C-alpha cells in the first residue's frame, strides 16, 4: 500500500472566475485572484491499495454520495495516468467545517486530494502538474496549492511567471476576512451548471470577459501597494458583476438570501461612516468581509447582530496546501 495525507486551505476569490472556455477540460475562461485562508480547509488521506477493485470515498466520516465519488475517481484516474500508479485508492476526507454548512469548498477538497494522491504515488513533486490535476477537479482548486495572494490564469494565456503564481505571501499584508455564515441552503445550481448557464444565456457574459483583465490588473496593483480601498472596490465590483450574470441568466438564479442583502447594506453603511470594509460572495448566501486586522473585532461583533447571520468566523491570510504525513 502507498499512503499520504495532505491539508489544503480554502481560498476566496477577490477577483472571480465565472465561466469556462472548455467544459471537457474544466478550463476557466478568465483568470482569477484569490486569498488563501488559515483555518477553513480540508484534510485528505489517500491510500493506494493493490487489493482494491475501485476507488472509495469517505467524506466527514460517511460514505460519500455516488456523484462525489465519481468526481474524485475521475481526478484519481488522471493522477494514475500522470504518475504511473496502477492501483485504486481509498480516500478519506474531512472538512474543518461540515460539508453541509456551505462553507466547505471544492477548491480545498481537490487541492488536498491531488497533493495527497501525488505524494502517495511516489512521483516527483511538480507544482504545474499538481495545478493542472487540481483544476480538472475544480477550477478554483489550483489556487489553494499556494498561500497568501494568488493569481491563476488559464493555461496558454499567462505571461511571465506561469499560470499559477503567488503574488505575495500571507505575511505581506495582515488583512482579515470576516465570514458571515447564514443558514445553510443547498447551493442550486452548482457552480459548474451555473457558469454554463451564464455563459450561454446572460446578455452580459461578453462584457464580463471584456472587463475582467482590467479588474485583475487593478487588484494586482492594489496587493503590491497594500491598498485596501483599491482592492476592496475591485473585489466588490468583480463579485457584483459575477452575481449580475446569475440573475441575468435564463432561467435566472440567485445565491443570496435576505440576510445576504442586509449584510451588504451594513458594510456600505460602515463605509459611509469611514470604516474601510468591503464584501465578497461566492456561489452561496454567505458574505465575506475584508478589513484591516485592527477592525476585525468590531466588524465581527456588528455582523453577528445582523438578523439571519448564524455565525461569524474571523479568517486571516495563510499558507498553501501541504503534505501532513
Ligand atoms: C471563484 N467560484 O473564482 C468562483 C467565484 C465561485 C464563485 O470557482 O465548476 O468549484 O468546479 O470549476 O471552482 C467555485 O466553483 O467550480 C468558484 P468548477 P468551482 O472562486
PDB file of C-alpha atoms and ligand atoms in Angstrom, residues 11 13 15-18 20 26 32 71 106-107 137-141 143 187 191-192 195 242 281-283, ligand 1:
ATOM      1  CA  UNK A  11      -9.230  30.198  -0.815  1.00  0.00           C
ATOM      2  CA  UNK A  13     -11.566  34.788  -4.942  1.00  0.00           C
ATOM      3  CA  UNK A  15     -11.400  38.713  -8.496  1.00  0.00           C
ATOM      4  CA  UNK A  16     -13.773  35.941  -9.525  1.00  0.00           C
ATOM      5  CA  UNK A  17     -13.703  33.179 -12.069  1.00  0.00           C
ATOM      6  CA  UNK A  18     -17.165  32.517 -13.570  1.00  0.00           C
ATOM      7  CA  UNK A  20     -15.359  28.130 -18.760  1.00  0.00           C
ATOM      8  CA  UNK A  26     -12.666  22.355 -16.985  1.00  0.00           C
ATOM      9  CA  UNK A  32      -8.770  34.944 -11.005  1.00  0.00           C
ATOM     10  CA  UNK A  71     -15.801  13.165  -9.439  1.00  0.00           C
ATOM     11  CA  UNK A 106     -14.363  22.063  -3.637  1.00  0.00           C
ATOM     12  CA  UNK A 107     -11.155  24.095  -4.048  1.00  0.00           C
ATOM     13  CA  UNK A 137     -11.458  18.613 -10.205  1.00  0.00           C
ATOM     14  CA  UNK A 138     -12.415  22.224  -9.578  1.00  0.00           C
ATOM     15  CA  UNK A 139     -11.479  25.379 -11.468  1.00  0.00           C
ATOM     16  CA  UNK A 140     -10.570  27.256  -8.300  1.00  0.00           C
ATOM     17  CA  UNK A 141      -8.586  24.396  -6.679  1.00  0.00           C
ATOM     18  CA  UNK A 143      -5.210  28.472  -6.018  1.00  0.00           C
ATOM     19  CA  UNK A 187     -26.405  25.641  -3.453  1.00  0.00           C
ATOM     20  CA  UNK A 191     -21.044  26.272  -9.849  1.00  0.00           C
ATOM     21  CA  UNK A 192     -20.391  24.237 -12.979  1.00  0.00           C
ATOM     22  CA  UNK A 195     -21.360  29.049 -15.010  1.00  0.00           C
ATOM     23  CA  UNK A 242     -20.488  37.763 -11.220  1.00  0.00           C
ATOM     24  CA  UNK A 281     -19.736  36.418  -2.015  1.00  0.00           C
ATOM     25  CA  UNK A 282     -19.381  33.149  -3.860  1.00  0.00           C
ATOM     26  CA  UNK A 283     -21.868  30.545  -5.054  1.00  0.00           C
TER      27      UNK A 283
HETATM   28  C1  LIG B   1     -14.128  31.559  -7.768  1.00  0.00           C
HETATM   29  N1  LIG B   1     -16.214  30.254  -7.710  1.00  0.00           N
HETATM   30  O1  LIG B   1     -13.335  32.177  -8.508  1.00  0.00           O
HETATM   31  C2  LIG B   1     -15.569  31.435  -8.221  1.00  0.00           C
HETATM   32  C3  LIG B   1     -16.405  32.564  -7.698  1.00  0.00           C
HETATM   33  C4  LIG B   1     -17.413  30.538  -7.001  1.00  0.00           C
HETATM   34  C5  LIG B   1     -17.690  31.937  -7.247  1.00  0.00           C
HETATM   35  O2  LIG B   1     -14.740  28.906  -8.643  1.00  0.00           O
HETATM   36  O3  LIG B   1     -17.047  24.277 -11.960  1.00  0.00           O
HETATM   37  O4  LIG B   1     -15.852  24.682  -7.620  1.00  0.00           O
HETATM   38  O5  LIG B   1     -15.769  23.001 -10.228  1.00  0.00           O
HETATM   39  O6  LIG B   1     -14.603  24.630 -11.711  1.00  0.00           O
HETATM   40  O7  LIG B   1     -14.159  26.132  -8.779  1.00  0.00           O
HETATM   41  C6  LIG B   1     -16.429  27.862  -7.397  1.00  0.00           C
HETATM   42  O8  LIG B   1     -16.539  26.932  -8.358  1.00  0.00           O
HETATM   43  O9  LIG B   1     -16.198  25.405  -9.994  1.00  0.00           O
HETATM   44  C7  LIG B   1     -15.745  29.033  -7.966  1.00  0.00           C
HETATM   45  P1  LIG B   1     -15.884  24.246 -11.033  1.00  0.00           P
HETATM   46  P2  LIG B   1     -15.553  25.704  -8.620  1.00  0.00           P
HETATM   47  O10 LIG B   1     -13.788  31.122  -6.655  1.00  0.00           O
END
